Each structure stands twice: as structure tokens, then as C-alpha cells.
Tab-separated table of C-alpha atoms (C1' of nucleotides) in Angstrom:
chain	number	residue	atom	x	y	z
A	2	MET	CA	-52.857	175.358	92.632
A	3	ARG	CA	-54.349	173.785	94.734
A	4	ALA	CA	-52.425	174.250	98.420
A	5	SER	CA	-52.382	170.059	98.938
A	6	GLU	CA	-50.784	170.040	95.208
A	7	ARG	CA	-48.233	173.174	96.445
A	8	ALA	CA	-47.298	171.407	99.444
A	9	TYR	CA	-46.744	168.130	97.529
A	10	VAL	CA	-44.434	169.774	94.974
A	11	THR	CA	-42.763	171.906	97.710
A	12	LEU	CA	-42.407	169.267	100.373
A	13	ARG	CA	-40.929	166.659	97.053
A	14	ALA	CA	-38.558	169.069	95.220
A	15	ASP	CA	-37.187	169.098	99.078
A	16	ILE	CA	-36.328	165.987	99.994
A	17	ILE	CA	-35.212	165.017	95.822
A	18	ASN	CA	-32.288	168.471	96.507
A	19	TRP	CA	-31.470	166.659	99.887
A	20	HIS	CA	-32.759	169.859	101.558
A	21	LEU	CA	-34.512	167.651	103.702
A	22	THR	CA	-32.251	164.634	104.546
A	23	PRO	CA	-33.183	161.239	105.189
A	24	GLY	CA	-33.874	160.690	108.849
A	25	THR	CA	-36.279	164.475	108.694
A	26	VAL	CA	-38.716	163.991	110.846
A	27	LEU	CA	-42.263	165.744	109.457
A	28	GLY	CA	-44.224	166.959	111.733
A	29	GLU	CA	-47.890	168.635	110.303
A	30	VAL	CA	-47.971	170.972	112.734
A	31	GLU	CA	-44.633	172.002	111.964
A	32	LEU	CA	-44.876	171.842	108.132
A	33	SER	CA	-48.368	173.738	108.090
A	34	GLU	CA	-46.426	176.706	109.993
A	35	ARG	CA	-43.195	176.275	107.280
A	36	LEU	CA	-46.030	176.415	104.358
A	37	GLY	CA	-48.924	178.436	105.508
A	38	VAL	CA	-51.428	176.219	104.578
A	39	SER	CA	-53.308	174.143	107.353
A	40	ARG	CA	-53.000	170.556	108.265
A	41	THR	CA	-55.617	168.457	106.223
A	42	PRO	CA	-53.514	169.750	102.768
A	43	ILE	CA	-50.425	168.653	104.716
A	44	ARG	CA	-51.059	165.347	105.484
A	45	GLU	CA	-52.500	165.173	101.376
A	46	ALA	CA	-49.225	166.032	100.954
A	47	LEU	CA	-47.337	163.367	103.343
A	48	ALA	CA	-49.991	160.186	102.265
A	49	LYS	CA	-48.671	160.706	98.014
A	50	LEU	CA	-45.056	160.948	99.343
A	51	THR	CA	-45.455	157.834	101.466
A	52	ALA	CA	-47.015	156.575	98.783
A	53	GLU	CA	-44.194	156.864	96.094
A	54	GLY	CA	-42.048	155.723	98.796
A	55	LEU	CA	-40.530	159.603	99.787
A	56	THR	CA	-41.722	159.467	103.503
A	57	GLU	CA	-42.193	156.492	105.840
A	58	PRO	CA	-44.443	156.450	108.679
A	59	GLN	CA	-42.678	156.465	111.906
A	60	SER	CA	-43.236	154.258	114.676
A	61	GLY	CA	-46.425	155.465	116.183
A	62	ARG	CA	-45.562	159.201	115.795
A	63	GLY	CA	-45.453	161.372	112.854
A	64	MET	CA	-43.895	160.454	109.131
A	65	VAL	CA	-39.614	160.255	108.410
A	66	VAL	CA	-37.981	161.195	104.913
A	67	SER	CA	-37.061	157.817	103.946
A	68	GLU	CA	-33.259	156.612	103.928
A	69	ILE	CA	-31.797	156.106	100.584
A	70	SER	CA	-29.025	152.639	102.707
A	71	LEU	CA	-26.584	151.535	100.344
A	72	ASP	CA	-27.765	148.506	102.333
A	73	HIS	CA	-29.953	148.307	99.821
A	74	LEU	CA	-28.650	149.971	96.309
A	75	ASP	CA	-28.444	146.817	94.551
A	76	GLU	CA	-31.946	146.066	95.726
A	77	LEU	CA	-33.396	149.169	93.984
A	78	PHE	CA	-31.115	148.642	90.495
A	79	GLU	CA	-32.731	145.225	90.386
A	80	LEU	CA	-35.924	146.272	89.754
A	81	ARG	CA	-34.235	149.288	87.511
A	82	SER	CA	-32.981	146.508	85.718
A	83	ALA	CA	-35.690	144.158	85.110
A	84	LEU	CA	-37.750	147.396	83.944
A	85	GLU	CA	-35.424	149.416	81.947
A	86	CYS	CA	-33.683	146.348	79.600
A	87	ARG	CA	-37.102	145.058	78.772
A	88	ALA	CA	-38.145	148.649	78.044
A	89	ALA	CA	-34.935	148.456	76.129
A	90	GLU	CA	-36.389	145.429	73.773
A	91	LEU	CA	-39.323	147.079	73.730
A	92	ALA	CA	-38.512	150.081	72.002
A	93	ALA	CA	-36.085	148.566	69.816
A	94	GLN	CA	-39.151	146.702	68.172
A	95	ARG	CA	-41.442	149.910	67.879
A	96	CYS	CA	-39.492	152.983	67.927
A	97	ASP	CA	-39.281	155.522	64.787
A	98	PRO	CA	-35.252	154.381	64.432
A	99	GLU	CA	-34.716	158.670	63.292
A	100	ILE	CA	-35.468	159.656	66.710
A	101	PHE	CA	-33.097	157.287	68.655
A	102	LEU	CA	-30.972	157.482	65.402
A	103	ALA	CA	-30.759	161.563	66.392
A	104	LEU	CA	-30.233	160.440	70.605
A	105	HIS	CA	-27.156	158.514	69.334
A	106	HIS	CA	-25.648	161.666	67.580
A	107	GLN	CA	-25.784	163.786	70.392
A	108	LEU	CA	-24.551	161.662	73.295
A	109	THR	CA	-21.859	160.428	71.288
A	110	ASN	CA	-20.956	164.256	71.542
A	111	ALA	CA	-22.120	164.735	75.469
A	112	GLY	CA	-18.267	164.948	76.689
A	113	GLU	CA	-19.128	168.597	75.812
A	114	LEU	CA	-22.010	168.928	78.148
A	115	ILE	CA	-19.325	168.371	81.286
A	116	THR	CA	-17.398	171.283	81.940
A	117	ALA	CA	-17.026	172.955	84.563
A	118	GLN	CA	-19.317	175.930	83.966
A	119	ASP	CA	-21.847	173.948	84.947
A	120	PRO	CA	-21.231	172.061	88.181
A	121	ALA	CA	-24.907	170.711	88.352
A	122	ARG	CA	-24.489	168.843	84.677
A	123	THR	CA	-28.077	170.131	84.032
A	124	ASP	CA	-27.222	169.791	80.452
A	125	TYR	CA	-26.267	166.565	80.873
A	126	TYR	CA	-28.934	165.565	82.331
A	127	GLN	CA	-31.459	166.735	80.557
A	128	LEU	CA	-30.305	164.945	77.202
A	129	ALA	CA	-30.329	161.701	79.286
A	130	GLY	CA	-33.521	162.368	80.302
A	131	GLU	CA	-34.117	162.640	77.100
A	132	LEU	CA	-33.629	159.074	75.657
A	133	ASP	CA	-35.500	158.281	78.687
A	134	ILE	CA	-38.798	160.525	77.437
A	135	ALA	CA	-37.829	159.025	74.017
A	136	VAL	CA	-37.728	155.388	75.434
A	137	ASP	CA	-40.815	155.684	77.227
A	138	ALA	CA	-42.823	157.396	74.130
A	139	ALA	CA	-41.533	154.541	71.907
A	140	VAL	CA	-42.416	151.562	74.094
A	141	GLY	CA	-45.533	153.038	74.776
A	142	ASN	CA	-46.605	151.113	78.081
A	143	HIS	CA	-48.951	153.212	79.888
A	144	TYR	CA	-47.781	150.893	83.078
A	145	LEU	CA	-43.929	149.772	82.351
A	146	THR	CA	-43.964	153.942	82.643
A	147	GLN	CA	-45.717	154.472	85.584
A	148	ALA	CA	-43.450	151.995	86.714
A	149	LEU	CA	-40.188	153.660	85.454
A	150	LYS	CA	-41.714	157.432	86.575
A	151	ASN	CA	-41.493	155.929	90.405
A	152	LEU	CA	-38.564	154.605	90.175
A	153	ARG	CA	-36.476	157.099	89.058
A	154	VAL	CA	-37.443	159.222	91.730
A	155	HIS	CA	-35.537	157.234	93.821
A	156	LEU	CA	-32.747	157.381	91.261
A	157	VAL	CA	-32.762	161.143	91.117
A	158	ARG	CA	-32.110	161.113	95.039
A	159	VAL	CA	-28.783	157.964	94.659
A	160	ARG	CA	-27.328	160.070	91.721
A	161	ARG	CA	-26.604	162.899	94.435
A	162	LEU	CA	-25.144	159.795	96.784
A	163	GLY	CA	-21.767	159.134	94.715
A	164	LYS	CA	-18.724	161.288	93.586
A	165	ASP	CA	-19.507	163.663	90.816
A	166	ASN	CA	-16.718	162.249	88.162
A	167	PRO	CA	-16.384	163.317	84.755
A	168	THR	CA	-14.403	161.063	84.002
A	169	ARG	CA	-17.580	158.114	84.309
A	170	LEU	CA	-19.818	160.634	83.141
A	171	ARG	CA	-18.403	160.574	79.934
A	172	ASP	CA	-18.807	157.095	80.353
A	173	ALA	CA	-21.994	157.007	81.002
A	174	ALA	CA	-23.026	158.823	78.220
A	175	ARG	CA	-21.450	156.270	75.799
A	176	GLU	CA	-23.300	153.374	76.775
A	177	HIS	CA	-26.110	155.468	76.621
A	178	ALA	CA	-24.910	156.122	73.047
A	179	ALA	CA	-24.940	151.837	72.647
A	180	ILE	CA	-27.942	152.046	73.988
A	181	ALA	CA	-29.642	154.762	71.511
A	182	LEU	CA	-28.091	152.865	68.776
A	183	ALA	CA	-29.307	149.360	69.780
A	184	ILE	CA	-32.565	150.778	70.012
A	185	ALA	CA	-32.428	152.641	66.381
A	186	HIS	CA	-31.510	149.419	64.828
A	187	GLY	CA	-34.139	147.569	66.055
A	188	LYS	CA	-31.904	144.824	67.716
A	189	PRO	CA	-33.676	144.166	71.236
A	190	ALA	CA	-31.066	141.420	72.518
A	191	VAL	CA	-28.683	144.238	72.395
A	192	ALA	CA	-30.317	146.707	73.440
A	193	SER	CA	-31.208	145.087	76.839
A	194	ALA	CA	-27.724	143.760	77.109
A	195	ALA	CA	-26.173	147.043	76.821
A	196	THR	CA	-28.287	148.546	79.295
A	197	THR	CA	-27.446	145.869	81.191
A	198	VAL	CA	-24.091	146.787	80.880
A	199	HIS	CA	-24.136	150.733	81.528
A	200	LEU	CA	-26.801	149.903	85.126
A	201	ASP	CA	-23.990	147.305	86.010
A	202	ASN	CA	-21.221	149.951	85.605
A	203	SER	CA	-23.305	152.470	87.505
A	204	LEU	CA	-24.162	150.378	90.192
A	205	ARG	CA	-20.323	149.527	90.783
A	206	HIS	CA	-19.425	153.098	89.630
A	207	LEU	CA	-22.159	153.963	93.031
A	208	LEU	CA	-20.765	151.612	94.995
A	209	SER	CA	-17.303	152.511	94.648
A	210	THR	CA	-17.276	156.127	95.577
A	211	THR	CA	-19.362	155.899	98.649
A	212	HIS	CA	-17.697	152.964	100.275
B	29	MET	CA	-57.809	150.016	113.792
B	30	ARG	CA	-58.315	153.866	112.030
B	31	ALA	CA	-61.606	154.951	110.751
B	32	SER	CA	-59.202	155.906	107.361
B	33	GLU	CA	-57.713	152.458	107.331
B	34	ARG	CA	-61.413	151.133	107.312
B	35	ALA	CA	-62.698	153.139	104.738
B	36	TYR	CA	-59.522	152.214	102.754
B	37	VAL	CA	-59.695	148.371	103.305
B	38	THR	CA	-63.772	148.097	103.294
B	39	LEU	CA	-63.260	150.164	99.113
B	40	ARG	CA	-60.729	148.205	98.063
B	41	ALA	CA	-62.381	145.102	98.955
B	42	ASP	CA	-65.679	146.013	97.363
B	43	ILE	CA	-63.398	147.248	93.809
B	44	ILE	CA	-61.101	144.042	93.727
B	45	ASN	CA	-64.281	141.610	94.192
B	46	TRP	CA	-66.847	143.887	91.550
B	47	HIS	CA	-68.753	145.092	94.193
B	48	LEU	CA	-68.262	148.714	93.153
B	49	THR	CA	-67.497	148.020	89.116
B	50	PRO	CA	-65.048	150.289	86.514
B	51	GLY	CA	-66.814	153.488	86.123
B	52	THR	CA	-68.682	153.729	89.406
B	53	VAL	CA	-68.185	157.643	90.925
B	54	LEU	CA	-67.264	158.108	93.836
B	55	GLY	CA	-68.632	160.714	95.722
B	56	GLU	CA	-67.272	161.800	99.388
B	57	VAL	CA	-70.780	162.626	101.093
B	58	GLU	CA	-72.314	159.457	99.762
B	59	LEU	CA	-69.343	156.974	100.936
B	60	SER	CA	-68.970	158.850	104.278
B	61	GLU	CA	-73.065	158.525	104.933
B	62	ARG	CA	-72.606	155.286	103.765
B	63	LEU	CA	-69.308	154.067	106.197
B	64	GLY	CA	-70.124	155.711	108.891
B	65	VAL	CA	-67.199	158.045	109.140
B	66	SER	CA	-66.000	161.861	107.659
B	67	ARG	CA	-64.996	162.311	104.750
B	68	THR	CA	-61.402	163.246	106.390
B	69	PRO	CA	-60.280	159.508	106.816
B	70	ILE	CA	-62.472	158.856	103.943
B	71	ARG	CA	-60.584	161.295	101.062
B	72	GLU	CA	-57.172	160.053	102.989
B	73	ALA	CA	-58.566	156.471	101.700
B	74	LEU	CA	-59.242	157.327	98.056
B	75	ALA	CA	-55.576	159.039	98.399
B	76	LYS	CA	-54.799	155.564	98.901
B	77	LEU	CA	-56.555	153.621	96.451
B	78	THR	CA	-55.871	156.688	93.636
B	79	ALA	CA	-51.883	156.036	94.163
B	80	GLU	CA	-52.476	152.297	93.839
B	81	GLY	CA	-54.723	152.738	90.099
B	82	LEU	CA	-57.920	151.407	91.975
B	83	THR	CA	-59.476	154.621	91.170
B	84	GLU	CA	-58.820	157.633	89.116
B	85	PRO	CA	-59.402	161.347	89.452
B	86	GLN	CA	-62.870	162.376	87.100
B	87	SER	CA	-62.268	165.258	84.661
B	88	GLY	CA	-62.263	167.861	87.544
B	89	ARG	CA	-64.651	166.538	89.967
B	90	GLY	CA	-64.920	163.426	92.001
B	91	MET	CA	-63.774	160.065	91.596
B	92	VAL	CA	-64.415	157.275	89.379
B	93	VAL	CA	-63.664	153.381	89.928
B	94	SER	CA	-60.343	152.993	87.168
B	95	GLU	CA	-61.369	151.041	83.912
B	96	ILE	CA	-59.859	147.280	83.868
B	97	SER	CA	-59.701	148.186	79.932
B	98	LEU	CA	-58.874	144.906	77.364
B	99	ASP	CA	-57.161	147.718	75.293
B	100	HIS	CA	-54.837	147.854	77.770
B	101	LEU	CA	-54.534	143.980	79.546
B	102	ASP	CA	-51.215	143.739	76.288
B	103	GLU	CA	-49.688	146.646	78.047
B	104	LEU	CA	-50.048	145.113	81.736
B	105	PHE	CA	-48.632	141.772	81.369
B	106	GLU	CA	-45.483	143.375	79.395
B	107	LEU	CA	-45.475	144.931	83.155
B	108	ARG	CA	-45.993	141.725	84.176
B	109	SER	CA	-43.307	139.442	82.122
B	110	ALA	CA	-40.636	142.050	82.690
B	111	LEU	CA	-41.066	141.919	86.043
B	112	GLU	CA	-42.151	138.285	86.880
B	113	CYS	CA	-39.699	136.861	84.410
B	114	ARG	CA	-36.527	138.414	86.328
B	115	ALA	CA	-38.426	137.363	89.541
B	116	ALA	CA	-38.237	133.938	88.462
B	117	GLU	CA	-34.741	134.523	87.337
B	118	LEU	CA	-33.610	135.878	90.679
B	119	ALA	CA	-35.357	133.528	92.590
B	120	ALA	CA	-33.703	130.317	89.972
B	121	GLN	CA	-30.095	131.936	92.216
B	122	ARG	CA	-31.478	132.634	95.656
B	123	CYS	CA	-33.746	129.602	96.767
B	124	ASP	CA	-34.454	127.198	98.850
B	125	PRO	CA	-34.708	123.918	96.469
B	126	GLU	CA	-36.360	122.149	98.915
B	127	ILE	CA	-39.056	124.974	99.187
B	128	PHE	CA	-39.821	125.059	95.246
B	129	LEU	CA	-39.450	121.035	94.990
B	130	ALA	CA	-42.379	121.063	97.660
B	131	LEU	CA	-44.276	123.771	95.177
B	132	HIS	CA	-43.785	122.015	92.449
B	133	HIS	CA	-45.235	118.617	93.597
B	134	GLN	CA	-48.030	120.316	94.523
B	135	LEU	CA	-48.627	122.320	91.513
B	136	THR	CA	-48.214	119.382	89.901
B	137	ASN	CA	-51.218	118.113	91.536
B	138	ALA	CA	-53.231	120.793	91.731
B	139	GLY	CA	-55.907	119.288	88.855
B	140	GLU	CA	-57.171	117.573	92.218
B	141	LEU	CA	-58.265	121.423	93.619
B	142	ILE	CA	-60.596	122.290	91.291
B	143	THR	CA	-63.885	121.183	91.714
B	144	ALA	CA	-67.455	121.858	91.032
B	145	GLN	CA	-67.644	121.884	95.080
B	146	ASP	CA	-65.673	125.201	95.064
B	147	PRO	CA	-66.557	127.495	92.091
B	148	ALA	CA	-64.509	130.511	93.340
B	149	ARG	CA	-61.248	128.141	93.113
B	150	THR	CA	-60.156	129.765	96.838
B	151	ASP	CA	-57.445	126.788	97.085
B	152	TYR	CA	-56.333	126.687	93.369
B	153	TYR	CA	-55.701	130.504	93.620
B	154	GLN	CA	-54.085	130.199	97.288
B	155	LEU	CA	-51.378	127.559	96.172
B	156	ALA	CA	-50.909	129.957	92.575
B	157	GLY	CA	-50.777	133.055	95.905
B	158	GLU	CA	-47.918	130.359	97.787
B	159	LEU	CA	-45.894	130.228	95.058
B	160	ASP	CA	-45.669	133.916	94.708
B	161	ILE	CA	-44.831	134.821	98.085
B	162	ALA	CA	-42.006	131.835	98.198
B	163	VAL	CA	-40.932	133.706	94.973
B	164	ASP	CA	-40.440	136.772	96.839
B	165	ALA	CA	-39.358	135.481	100.099
B	166	ALA	CA	-36.603	134.394	97.541
B	167	VAL	CA	-35.671	137.032	95.645
B	168	GLY	CA	-35.251	139.017	99.092
B	169	ASN	CA	-35.988	142.680	96.899
B	170	HIS	CA	-37.733	145.174	99.101
B	171	TYR	CA	-38.588	147.077	95.571
B	172	LEU	CA	-39.041	144.213	93.654
B	173	THR	CA	-41.702	142.417	95.777
B	174	GLN	CA	-43.488	145.937	96.588
B	175	ALA	CA	-43.509	146.873	92.400
B	176	LEU	CA	-45.161	143.036	91.946
B	177	LYS	CA	-47.655	143.320	94.606
B	178	ASN	CA	-48.453	146.535	93.051
B	179	LEU	CA	-49.213	145.182	90.159
B	180	ARG	CA	-51.141	141.938	91.525
B	181	VAL	CA	-53.817	144.520	92.740
B	182	HIS	CA	-55.084	145.157	89.555
B	183	LEU	CA	-54.429	141.553	88.106
B	184	VAL	CA	-57.053	140.127	90.657
B	185	ARG	CA	-59.362	142.339	89.186
B	186	VAL	CA	-58.363	140.931	85.816
B	187	ARG	CA	-59.188	137.416	86.816
B	188	ARG	CA	-63.267	138.370	86.772
B	189	LEU	CA	-62.684	139.107	83.089
B	190	GLY	CA	-62.152	135.616	81.643
B	191	LYS	CA	-64.543	132.861	81.899
B	192	ASP	CA	-63.701	130.490	84.524
B	193	ASN	CA	-62.790	127.364	82.687
B	194	PRO	CA	-61.467	124.261	83.888
B	195	THR	CA	-59.177	123.125	81.447
B	196	ARG	CA	-57.211	126.454	81.847
B	197	LEU	CA	-56.523	126.456	84.952
B	198	ARG	CA	-55.185	122.653	84.998
B	199	ASP	CA	-52.881	124.144	82.591
B	200	ALA	CA	-52.241	127.101	84.331
B	201	ALA	CA	-51.096	124.856	87.184
B	202	ARG	CA	-48.774	122.855	84.774
B	203	GLU	CA	-47.223	125.937	83.564
B	204	HIS	CA	-46.542	127.429	87.508
B	205	ALA	CA	-45.442	123.337	88.363
B	206	ALA	CA	-42.652	124.002	85.632
B	207	ILE	CA	-41.544	127.149	86.990
B	208	ALA	CA	-41.464	126.506	90.461
B	209	LEU	CA	-39.266	123.634	89.393
B	210	ALA	CA	-36.455	125.171	87.458
B	211	ILE	CA	-35.815	127.890	90.066
B	212	ALA	CA	-35.739	124.380	92.283
B	213	HIS	CA	-33.026	123.727	89.967
B	214	GLY	CA	-31.810	126.559	90.022
B	215	LYS	CA	-31.883	127.180	86.168
B	216	PRO	CA	-32.299	130.948	86.019
B	217	ALA	CA	-32.603	131.077	81.891
B	218	VAL	CA	-35.071	127.742	82.664
B	219	ALA	CA	-37.348	129.861	85.291
B	220	SER	CA	-37.789	133.173	83.104
B	221	ALA	CA	-38.485	131.351	79.945
B	222	ALA	CA	-40.769	129.231	81.701
B	223	THR	CA	-42.628	132.416	83.288
B	224	THR	CA	-42.537	133.587	79.504
B	225	VAL	CA	-44.556	130.686	78.071
B	226	HIS	CA	-47.123	130.867	80.971
B	227	LEU	CA	-48.147	134.307	80.612
B	228	ASP	CA	-48.377	134.248	77.165
B	229	ASN	CA	-50.973	131.695	77.716
B	230	SER	CA	-52.719	134.045	80.467
B	231	LEU	CA	-53.171	136.883	77.907
B	232	ARG	CA	-53.900	134.356	75.025
B	233	HIS	CA	-56.432	132.248	76.718
B	234	LEU	CA	-58.241	135.933	78.674
B	235	LEU	CA	-57.687	137.720	75.306
B	236	SER	CA	-60.019	135.161	73.592
B	237	THR	CA	-62.458	134.654	76.447
B	238	THR	CA	-63.829	137.859	76.395
B	239	HIS	CA	-63.637	139.043	72.618
C	30	DA	C1'	-86.385	176.632	68.454
C	31	DC	C1'	-81.553	176.751	69.459
C	32	DA	C1'	-77.339	179.107	71.995
C	33	DA	C1'	-75.229	181.768	75.132
C	34	DG	C1'	-75.135	183.868	79.518
C	35	DA	C1'	-76.314	184.441	84.585
C	36	DA	C1'	-77.353	182.605	88.311
C	37	DC	C1'	-77.883	178.207	91.584
C	38	DC	C1'	-75.926	174.453	93.689
C	39	DA	C1'	-73.538	170.579	95.057
C	40	DA	C1'	-69.357	168.889	95.460
C	41	DT	C1'	-64.572	168.953	96.674
C	42	DG	C1'	-60.972	172.342	98.797
C	43	DT	C1'	-59.234	174.148	103.202
C	44	DA	C1'	-59.073	175.603	108.116
C	45	DT	C1'	-60.318	174.944	112.235
C	46	DA	C1'	-62.215	172.776	116.678
C	47	DC	C1'	-61.542	168.525	119.484
C	48	DA	C1'	-60.768	163.433	120.766
C	49	DC	C1'	-57.026	160.419	121.865
C	50	DA	C1'	-53.210	158.468	121.992
C	51	DG	C1'	-48.418	157.865	123.194
C	52	DA	C1'	-44.423	159.907	124.572
C	53	DA	C1'	-41.584	162.615	127.804
C	54	DT	C1'	-40.800	164.482	132.598
C	55	DG	C1'	-41.036	164.585	137.283
C	56	DA	C1'	-42.198	162.722	141.497
C	57	DA	C1'	-41.893	159.165	145.402
C	58	DT	C1'	-40.681	154.153	147.153
C	59	DT	C1'	-37.888	151.015	147.409
D	6	DA	C1'	-29.619	156.554	144.000
D	7	DA	C1'	-32.970	154.400	140.410
D	8	DT	C1'	-36.255	152.354	139.343
D	9	DT	C1'	-41.442	153.115	138.413
D	10	DC	C1'	-45.629	154.802	138.290
D	11	DA	C1'	-48.607	158.976	136.888
D	12	DT	C1'	-49.592	163.386	135.352
D	13	DT	C1'	-49.593	166.166	131.454
D	14	DC	C1'	-48.377	167.474	127.176
D	15	DT	C1'	-47.393	167.743	122.660
D	16	DG	C1'	-48.857	165.624	118.640
D	17	DT	C1'	-52.043	162.832	115.760
D	18	DG	C1'	-56.824	160.404	114.053
D	19	DT	C1'	-61.370	163.056	113.398
D	20	DA	C1'	-65.087	165.515	112.386
D	21	DT	C1'	-67.348	169.379	111.039
D	22	DA	C1'	-68.001	174.537	109.545
D	23	DC	C1'	-67.137	177.482	105.861
D	24	DA	C1'	-64.562	178.703	101.300
D	25	DT	C1'	-64.613	177.886	96.399
D	26	DT	C1'	-64.933	175.970	92.146
D	27	DG	C1'	-67.059	173.633	88.555
D	28	DG	C1'	-71.598	171.967	86.779
D	29	DT	C1'	-75.725	172.060	85.896
D	30	DT	C1'	-80.122	174.481	84.635
D	31	DC	C1'	-83.473	177.972	83.765
D	32	DT	C1'	-83.923	182.419	81.367
D	33	DT	C1'	-83.878	185.318	77.467
D	34	DG	C1'	-81.882	186.687	73.119
D	35	DT	C1'	-81.400	186.409	68.287
DNA sequence: ACAAGAACCAATGTATACACAGAATGAATT
DNA sequence: AATTCATTCTGTGTATACATTGGTTCTTGT
């Protein structure tokens, strides 16, 4: 693996996992020493991160880890809504019903995944991720999928802002199940509406637990 | 201005203006000689272009100017529709009616801008661009605006694919006028629908004149 | 003659040295 | 004592040299 890729992957993970918190200044020299590579691949990695919106050029000097401001959460969710509602519509028109019926079944029983033994909710979020992947595959649109992928990076970061509420997660799983069912049934309008409802609930929950 | 920025701006313009055609191989050494800077800023510029989707890493070695395939035009327009319809809805809810009434008026008379004296349609496309800017400003959503901005780069390239048909341009201006009017009237559903109609017409025109 | 392998070459990946700009700190003057 | 200017110093921008990888070509064997 190239050194620039390693640096990129490492920094990206550190930012998403909040090991590097918003506002942290990223000096090229410091990073190159910490990661054991020269400044050239570091610059490459920082350029990629900036293109993704995970870092921002600080006025004049250096890069900083970009803020996840609550003030902009509603804006982030507006974009998310635009993309995911349309994706749900298109998936409903084009999907293989079998796949989404299976996902609907799994999501209906997702409450079992939310246990005290798995505080990181690994299994739950993986199942939710599988729905995303299935939607992407069903839509079959490279541009739309790419836009969603760029967006999800920010959503993973946002996840850490809200308190981890088992009740909300179980509700969210039910909402996901509803979306999967609407897609399986080939009902674009319903799939879009269910997505709208889900995103509104998610946003309100986030705002209520962080303010 | 930094050398990397100059290289980026130059290459970007060359690609958008089709001075560099899709499939052209971009060698770092060749570019650094042609633009008179070293490879380092060239690499920086190419990384940015790749992030924008204007260039792609060629298998193993080098970069190529990315293809604008007709096979993917429908996908591009699906993303465009998702973003612009939602943008139109939000603009209708939040705009200052005066601005969009003025744009409506200008767009209604835009037929006059399409003359034999201006084969590049500079004035026409500038007016269309002003509508985009007004929508962005009315929406007031950084994430959505940024996604639209990224998309528009590709749309400008696509423009060259279709024949320049004055009749279609006049129709398009009328469709733009309808969108502006719906936004000015504060009717989200109408604005979204008008956008859907406009994009469908544009796509069908593109496909019919290129196939 | 065709295929397979090795060697060579060219272009990218990485490191480092140098240039330059901006910020911080200290001194001097008011 | 405070403010301003100058100097220094740290960190980024660029260039270049070196390493490495992947592709191409030439040769040899079947």
C-alpha cells in the first residue's frame, strides 16, 4: 500500500472515530513525524480529506479538522433527505423484491441486536449499512451513489454527537424496516415518504439529545 | 497565486472547454513542462481534479480526462433532478419573491439573447447561471449548494455534447421562467414539478441530438 | 512463428532541501 | 506601561533527486 494511502486511511479513521476532534490543527511536519512518512504523502492525504470535507484549510496556515456544528445539522439533513428520498424512490422502481423483503425481516427483528453486550452497536449499524448498500445496488446510479457515499462520512461523525438511546435505535430500526418494505413492494411514493419520516425523527432526536 | 492553483485552474478550464478531450492521458512530467512548474503542484492539481471527477486514475499508471459517456447521462440527470428539485422546493419556501419575479421577467424575454451574433450563447448561459445563484442563495444550505456546484462542473461539459438548437434554448428559457415564477409565488410543489419537466426535456433533447 | 520470460525504460511514489510567507516575540520609543 | 516596528523563527510552497513499480520490448525456446 502506498504511504499516501496509509496516511489518508489513518487520518480519516482518526477523524471519524473522534480521536482527532473538530478544531484540531494538523501540521504537516507533526503528522509526517507521527506517521513515519515524509511530508509529500501527508500533503496528498490532507488534500483528499479536504476534498471530502473532513478537514479545512485554516486561514493562511495549516489544516484543521472541520467542525460538526449543530447549527448546520439541519442543512446536512436537508441534503441527506434530497438524496435518500430519491434513492428510495428509484430503488422501489428497480429492486429485486426478495432482497428487500429479507432486509425487512432482519430489520423487524433488529431490536435483538441492541444489547448491553454491544455498546458500540456494531451489529445494528452493520445491518443499517447493508440496507444502504442494497439501496445503492438497486438504484444502480454511480453519481447518486457517490454523492451518498460522500455524505455518509459526515453522518458517521454526527452519530457521536447524539446520546446512544436504545429506545430510539429500536424505533429507527422499525423505520428502516418500513422503508425496506415499501421498496420491496415497489412503491416509490411510500418509500420516499417513509424516508422523510425517518430522517425527520432522526434529526429531532439528535437535536433533542444534544441541546 | 500559488503554482498549484494556477495549474488546477488551467487544467480545469482546458477540460471543461474540451481543449483536453475525454480519454486524454495526463502525464505529470509532460504537464509540468507545459505549464512551467514542477511536478509537485501538478500532482496537487491532479488530485483536486480527480476529487471533482474531471480526471480518473488510469489502471496502474497516470491520469486520464474522464469520459462523458452518453450511457451515463441519464444517471447524471437523476442526481441532478434529486438535487435541483429539492433546491427549488426549498427556495420556494424561503426566497425573496422580488428577486425571482425579476428573474422570471428576464427569462421570459431571454429569447432575445439567442442571436446569431452570440454563437457561444454567453448572455443566455449567464442568465441561467444567475437563476442557479439565486436559488443557491435562497436555499441557504451550504451542503446542498456544494453538491450542486460539484454537479454543475459535469453539466457544463455535457453542454458541448448536444447540438446548439436555438428553438430548444428558447423553450428551456421558458421552462426556467416557469421555475422562477413558481419559486417567486412560494409554491414548492410547482417549483419541483417544473424542474422535473425541464430536466426531462433537457435530457431528451440531449439524447435525441447526439444519438 | 508464437509464446513466455527477462531485462530495460519510463513514469509515478517518496524523500529532502531550499525558498518564502506569516506569525510571534522582543526591544525601543512615545 | 503600552504600542509599534523589526527581527526571528516556524511552517508551508516548490523544486529536485532518488526509489520503485509497472509496462514494453526484445530475445530465446518450443
